[in-house]
XYZ file of C-alpha atoms in Angstrom:
375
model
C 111.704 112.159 61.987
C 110.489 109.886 64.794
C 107.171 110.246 66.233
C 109.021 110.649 69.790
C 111.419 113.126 68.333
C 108.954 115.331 66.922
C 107.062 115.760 70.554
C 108.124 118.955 72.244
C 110.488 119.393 74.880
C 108.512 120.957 77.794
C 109.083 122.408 80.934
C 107.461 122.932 84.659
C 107.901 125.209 86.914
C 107.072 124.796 90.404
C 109.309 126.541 93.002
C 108.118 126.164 96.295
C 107.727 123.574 98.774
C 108.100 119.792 98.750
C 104.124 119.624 98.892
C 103.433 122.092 96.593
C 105.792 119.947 94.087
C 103.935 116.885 94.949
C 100.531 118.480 94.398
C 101.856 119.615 90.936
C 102.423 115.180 90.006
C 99.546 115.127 88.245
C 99.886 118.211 86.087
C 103.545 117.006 84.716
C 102.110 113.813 84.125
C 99.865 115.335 81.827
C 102.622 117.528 80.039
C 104.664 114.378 79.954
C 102.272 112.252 78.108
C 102.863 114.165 74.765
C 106.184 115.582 75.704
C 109.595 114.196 74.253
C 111.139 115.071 77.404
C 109.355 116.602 80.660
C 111.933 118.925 83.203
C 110.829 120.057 86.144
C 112.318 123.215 87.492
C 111.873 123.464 91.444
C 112.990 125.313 94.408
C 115.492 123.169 97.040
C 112.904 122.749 99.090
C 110.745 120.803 96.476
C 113.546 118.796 95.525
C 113.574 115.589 96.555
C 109.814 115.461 95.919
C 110.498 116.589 92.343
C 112.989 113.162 91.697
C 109.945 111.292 93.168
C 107.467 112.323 90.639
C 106.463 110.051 87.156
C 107.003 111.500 84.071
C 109.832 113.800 85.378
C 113.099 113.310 82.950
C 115.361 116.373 84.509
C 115.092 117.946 87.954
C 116.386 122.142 87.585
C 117.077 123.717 90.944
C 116.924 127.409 91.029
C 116.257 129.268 94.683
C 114.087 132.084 93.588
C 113.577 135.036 95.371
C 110.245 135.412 95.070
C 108.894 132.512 96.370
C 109.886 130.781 100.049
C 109.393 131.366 103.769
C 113.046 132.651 104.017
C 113.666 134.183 100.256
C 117.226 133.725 98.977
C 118.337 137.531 98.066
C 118.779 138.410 94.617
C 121.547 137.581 92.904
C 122.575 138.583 89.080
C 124.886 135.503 88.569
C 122.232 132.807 89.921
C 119.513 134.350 87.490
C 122.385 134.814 84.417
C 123.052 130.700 85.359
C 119.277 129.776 85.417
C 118.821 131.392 82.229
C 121.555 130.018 80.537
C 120.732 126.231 81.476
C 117.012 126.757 80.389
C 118.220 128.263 77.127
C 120.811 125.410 76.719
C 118.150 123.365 76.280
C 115.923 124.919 73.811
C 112.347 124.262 75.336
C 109.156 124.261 73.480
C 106.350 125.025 75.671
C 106.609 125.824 79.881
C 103.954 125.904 82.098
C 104.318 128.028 85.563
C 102.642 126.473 88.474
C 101.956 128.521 91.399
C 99.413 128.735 94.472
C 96.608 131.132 93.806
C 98.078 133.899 96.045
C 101.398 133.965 93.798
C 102.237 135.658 90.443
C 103.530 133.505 87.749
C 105.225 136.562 86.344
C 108.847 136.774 87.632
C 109.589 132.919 86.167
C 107.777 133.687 83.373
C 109.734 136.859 82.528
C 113.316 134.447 83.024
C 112.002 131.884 81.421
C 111.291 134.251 78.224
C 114.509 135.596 78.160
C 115.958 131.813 77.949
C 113.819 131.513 74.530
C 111.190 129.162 75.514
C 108.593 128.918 72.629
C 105.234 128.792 74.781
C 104.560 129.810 78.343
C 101.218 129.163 79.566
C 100.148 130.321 83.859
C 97.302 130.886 86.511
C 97.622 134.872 86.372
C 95.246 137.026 88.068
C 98.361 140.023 87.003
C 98.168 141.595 83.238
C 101.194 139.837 81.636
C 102.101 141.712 78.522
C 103.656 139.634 76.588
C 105.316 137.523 79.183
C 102.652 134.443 78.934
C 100.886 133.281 75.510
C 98.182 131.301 77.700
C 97.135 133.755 80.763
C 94.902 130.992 82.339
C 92.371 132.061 84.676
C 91.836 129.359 87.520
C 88.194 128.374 88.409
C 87.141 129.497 91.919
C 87.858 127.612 95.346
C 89.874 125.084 93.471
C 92.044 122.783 94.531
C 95.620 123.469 93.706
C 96.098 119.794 92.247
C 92.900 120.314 89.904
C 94.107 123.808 89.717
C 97.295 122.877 87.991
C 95.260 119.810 86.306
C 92.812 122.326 84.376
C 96.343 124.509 83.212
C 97.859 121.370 81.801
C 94.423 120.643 79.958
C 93.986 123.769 78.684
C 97.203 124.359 77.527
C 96.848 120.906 75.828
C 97.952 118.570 77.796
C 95.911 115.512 78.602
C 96.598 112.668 81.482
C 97.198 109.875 79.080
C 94.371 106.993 79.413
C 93.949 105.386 82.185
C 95.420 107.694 84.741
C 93.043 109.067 87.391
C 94.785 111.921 88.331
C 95.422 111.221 91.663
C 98.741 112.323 93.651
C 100.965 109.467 92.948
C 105.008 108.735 93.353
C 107.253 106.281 91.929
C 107.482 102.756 93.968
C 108.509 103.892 97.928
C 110.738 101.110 99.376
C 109.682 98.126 101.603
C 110.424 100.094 104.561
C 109.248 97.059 107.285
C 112.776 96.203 108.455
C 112.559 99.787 109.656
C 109.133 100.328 111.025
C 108.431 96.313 111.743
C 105.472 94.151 110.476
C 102.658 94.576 112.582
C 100.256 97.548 111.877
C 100.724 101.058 112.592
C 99.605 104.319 112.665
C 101.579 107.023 111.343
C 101.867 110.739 113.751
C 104.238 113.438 111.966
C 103.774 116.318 114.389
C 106.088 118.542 112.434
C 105.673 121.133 109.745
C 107.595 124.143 108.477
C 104.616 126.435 109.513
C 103.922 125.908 112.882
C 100.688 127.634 113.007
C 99.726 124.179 110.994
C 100.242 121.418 113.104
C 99.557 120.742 116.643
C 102.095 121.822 119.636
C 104.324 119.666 120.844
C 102.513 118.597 124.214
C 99.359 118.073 122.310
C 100.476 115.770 120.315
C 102.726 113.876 122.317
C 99.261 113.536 124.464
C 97.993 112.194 120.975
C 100.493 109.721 120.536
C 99.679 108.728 124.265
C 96.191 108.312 123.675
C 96.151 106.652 120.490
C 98.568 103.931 122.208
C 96.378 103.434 125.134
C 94.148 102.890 122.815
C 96.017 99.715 121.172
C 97.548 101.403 118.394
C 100.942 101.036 117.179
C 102.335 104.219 116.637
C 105.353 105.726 114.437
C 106.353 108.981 114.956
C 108.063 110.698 111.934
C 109.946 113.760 111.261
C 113.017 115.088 109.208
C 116.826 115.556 110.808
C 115.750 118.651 112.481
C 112.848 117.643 113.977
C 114.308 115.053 115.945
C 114.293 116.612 119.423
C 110.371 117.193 118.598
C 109.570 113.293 117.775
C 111.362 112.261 120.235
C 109.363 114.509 122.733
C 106.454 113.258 121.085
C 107.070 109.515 120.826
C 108.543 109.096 124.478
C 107.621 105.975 126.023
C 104.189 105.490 123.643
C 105.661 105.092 120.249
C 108.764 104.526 117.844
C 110.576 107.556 116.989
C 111.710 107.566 113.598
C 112.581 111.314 113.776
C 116.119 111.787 111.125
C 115.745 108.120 110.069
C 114.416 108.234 106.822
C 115.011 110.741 103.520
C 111.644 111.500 101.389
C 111.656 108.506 99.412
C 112.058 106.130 102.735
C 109.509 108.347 104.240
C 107.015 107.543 100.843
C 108.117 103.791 102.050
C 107.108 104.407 105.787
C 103.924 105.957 104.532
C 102.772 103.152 102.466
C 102.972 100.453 104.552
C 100.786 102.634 107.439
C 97.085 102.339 107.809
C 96.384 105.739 108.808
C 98.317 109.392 108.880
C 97.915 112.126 111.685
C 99.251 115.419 110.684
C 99.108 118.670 110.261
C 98.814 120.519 106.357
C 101.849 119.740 105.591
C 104.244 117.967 102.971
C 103.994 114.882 104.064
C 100.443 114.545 104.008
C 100.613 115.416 100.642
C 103.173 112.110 100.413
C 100.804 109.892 102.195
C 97.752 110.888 100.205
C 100.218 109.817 96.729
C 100.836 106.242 98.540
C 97.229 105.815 98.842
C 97.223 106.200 102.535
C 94.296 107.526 104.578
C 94.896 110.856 106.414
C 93.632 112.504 109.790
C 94.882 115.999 108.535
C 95.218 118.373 111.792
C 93.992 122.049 109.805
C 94.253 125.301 110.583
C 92.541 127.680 108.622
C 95.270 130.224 108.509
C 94.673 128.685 104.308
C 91.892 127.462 103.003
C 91.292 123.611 103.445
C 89.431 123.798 99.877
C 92.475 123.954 98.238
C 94.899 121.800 99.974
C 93.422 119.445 101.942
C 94.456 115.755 101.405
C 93.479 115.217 97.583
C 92.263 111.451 96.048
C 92.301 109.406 99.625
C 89.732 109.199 102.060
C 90.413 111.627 105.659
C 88.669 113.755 108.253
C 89.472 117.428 108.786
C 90.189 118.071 112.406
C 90.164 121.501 113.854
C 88.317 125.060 113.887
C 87.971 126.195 110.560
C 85.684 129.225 111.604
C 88.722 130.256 114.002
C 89.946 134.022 114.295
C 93.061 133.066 112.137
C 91.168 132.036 108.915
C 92.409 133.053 106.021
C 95.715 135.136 107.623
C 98.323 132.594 106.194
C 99.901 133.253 109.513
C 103.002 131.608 110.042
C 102.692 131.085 113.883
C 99.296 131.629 115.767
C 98.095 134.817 116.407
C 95.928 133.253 119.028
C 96.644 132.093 122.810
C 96.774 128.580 122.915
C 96.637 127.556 119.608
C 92.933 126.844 119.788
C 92.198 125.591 116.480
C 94.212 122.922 116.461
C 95.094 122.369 120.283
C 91.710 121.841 121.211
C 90.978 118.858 119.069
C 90.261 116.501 121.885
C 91.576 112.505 121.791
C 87.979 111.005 121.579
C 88.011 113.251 117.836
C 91.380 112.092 117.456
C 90.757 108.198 117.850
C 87.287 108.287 116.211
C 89.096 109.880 113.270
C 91.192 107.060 113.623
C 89.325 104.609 113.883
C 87.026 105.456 110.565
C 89.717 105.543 108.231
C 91.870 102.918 109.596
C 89.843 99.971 108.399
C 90.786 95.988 109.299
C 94.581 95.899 109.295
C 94.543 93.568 106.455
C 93.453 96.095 103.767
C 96.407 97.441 103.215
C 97.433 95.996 99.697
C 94.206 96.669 98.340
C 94.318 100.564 99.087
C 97.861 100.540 97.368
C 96.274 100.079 94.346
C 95.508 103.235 92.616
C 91.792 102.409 90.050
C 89.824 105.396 91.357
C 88.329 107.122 94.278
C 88.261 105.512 96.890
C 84.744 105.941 98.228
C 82.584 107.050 95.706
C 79.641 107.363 97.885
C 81.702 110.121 99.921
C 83.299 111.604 96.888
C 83.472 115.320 97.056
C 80.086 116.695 94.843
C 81.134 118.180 91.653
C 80.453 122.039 92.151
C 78.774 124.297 89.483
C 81.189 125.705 87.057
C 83.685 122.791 87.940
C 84.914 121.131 84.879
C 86.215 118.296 87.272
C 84.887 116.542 90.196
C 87.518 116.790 93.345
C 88.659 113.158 94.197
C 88.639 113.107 98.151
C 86.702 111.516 100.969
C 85.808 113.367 104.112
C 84.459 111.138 106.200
């Protein structure tokens, strides 16, 4: 027997959003590195993220209803079909990723009933004997060390020489879409709208970050393309429908700063190596899913009424948080993380963090230090 053939066949699960899957990148990379094959099992929201991801062999849809902002209802013959193709492929080990609000317990349960050898989960619930590695996260963590420190202790190790950061397979050369002089990137979308700005403030931001010389792309998926094109009007390119994820990962790369709200595609510019202004509401805590491995600046109220609520739209006239980030914050932001326009190549190249001075301090009782710049 090979030494390849005697590595196990592993799973992970991780059945949420497109960010959430991205966030998850380093985890499977770890599970890959002494895996045989790796197969990632996602929601459809997190798939095209999922077919972005190294070390990923097999991409599993299954629309759980336990997890989403609209749940699909339960169905006997989807669960009967998700249990049959996990047990068609006789997996040795599985580890369940999920935020820290969620329970592991539901997959776990399916995924024991399709005969996987070893299950390992965050769970804060008593499992029985659903899990054989109930892992117990370390406080105010961030969900990519989060999943990083499951991996690990379930005995997976990044292989050497990988940092850990978010990262993607290569993103296309996307400058026959976006042109070749520099830009700044503004996605004013996000599935949560209680997360990004409104749409007059930031077509005001894409207004005042042109008068202020920049280039500006505006970005946005197929439905959002009545919002960037509010948002772009006269000030920017509107690239609203015009790219898929993996064009988008292209788009990303090739910018010299992001503005956005917590959303996916912050998470997609931060695996590019692309600095982000990240808009953020503290409806969740910024701890845990701010921008991870690339320098940015938190903009925003994070002592507001909302914190903590994981409200879906604000509960608050005005959306102050966010809303009443002024331009001058805006540009400043800007204007420290964009850099000279030239620089571009070298922050493509992943070797470490990318400010060490401004590296986040490693916390007592961390077992990792956070890679991130807030500058």
């Amino acid at each position: 027997m090979s030494a390849a053939t005697a590595l196990p066949r592993s799973l992970v699960v991780r059945l949420d959003s497109a960010g959430d899957v991205l966030l998850a990148g380093p985890a499977v990379r770890a599970v890959a590195a002494g895996s045989a094959r790796t197969t990632l099992l996602c929601g459809p929201q997190g798939v095209a993220a999922a077919r972005l991801l190294p070390g990923v062999d097999e991409v599993l849809v299954h629309d759980a209803p336990w997890v989403g902002l609209e749940p699909a209802p339960v169905s006997r013959a989807a669960t009967d079909r998700l249990v049959e193709e996990v047990a068609a492929r006789r997996f040795d080990r599985a580890l369940v990723l999920v935020s820290y609000h969620q329970s592991p317990l539901p997959a776990a349960l399916l995924l024991k009933l399709a005969g996987v050898g070893r299950i390992a989960a965050d769970s804060e619930d008593y499992p029985g004997a659903l899990l054989d590695l109930r892992h117990r996260r370390l406080p105010h963590r961030h969900e990519a060390l989060a999943a990083l420190d499951l991996a690990r202790d379930a005995g997976c190790a990044l292989p050497p020489g990988d940092d850990g950061a978010l990262r993607v397979l290569p993103p296309p050369d996307m400058t026959s879409l976006t042109g070749d002089a520099p830009y700044v990137v503004l996605h004013p979308g996000a599935a949560v709208p209680a997360r990004t700005w409104s749409p007059d403030r930031a077509a005001r931001a894409a207004a005042a970050l042109s008068a202020a010389g920049h280039r500006v792309v505006v970005t946005g998926g197929p439905d959002e393309r009545d919002l960037t094109s509010y948002v772009a009007g006269g000030h920017a390119l509107d690239l609203g429908g015009a790219t898929d994820l993996r064009q988008l990962a292209g788009v990303l790369a090739g910018a010299r700063v992001m503005v956005a709200g917590n959303t996916g595609p912050t998470h997609l510019a931060a695996a590019v190596g692309t600095p982000v202004v990240c808009l953020f509401a503290p409806v969740v805590p910024a701890e845990r899913w701010r921008p991870y491995g690339v320098p940015h600046v938190l903009l925003g109220d994070q002592g507001a009424a909302c914190a903590g609520s994981r409200a879906r739209r604000c509960p608050l006239s005005g959306h102050p948080c966010l809303d009443g980030v002024g331009d001058r914050q805006v540009l400043a932001a800007v204007a420290a993380l964009g850099g000279p326009s030239d620089d571009r190549t070298e922050r493509s190249v992943r070797t470490g963090p990318w400010n060490r001075d401004a590296a986040w301090p490693e916390r007592a009782g961390d077992r990792a230090t956070e890679r991130g710049a807030t500058v």
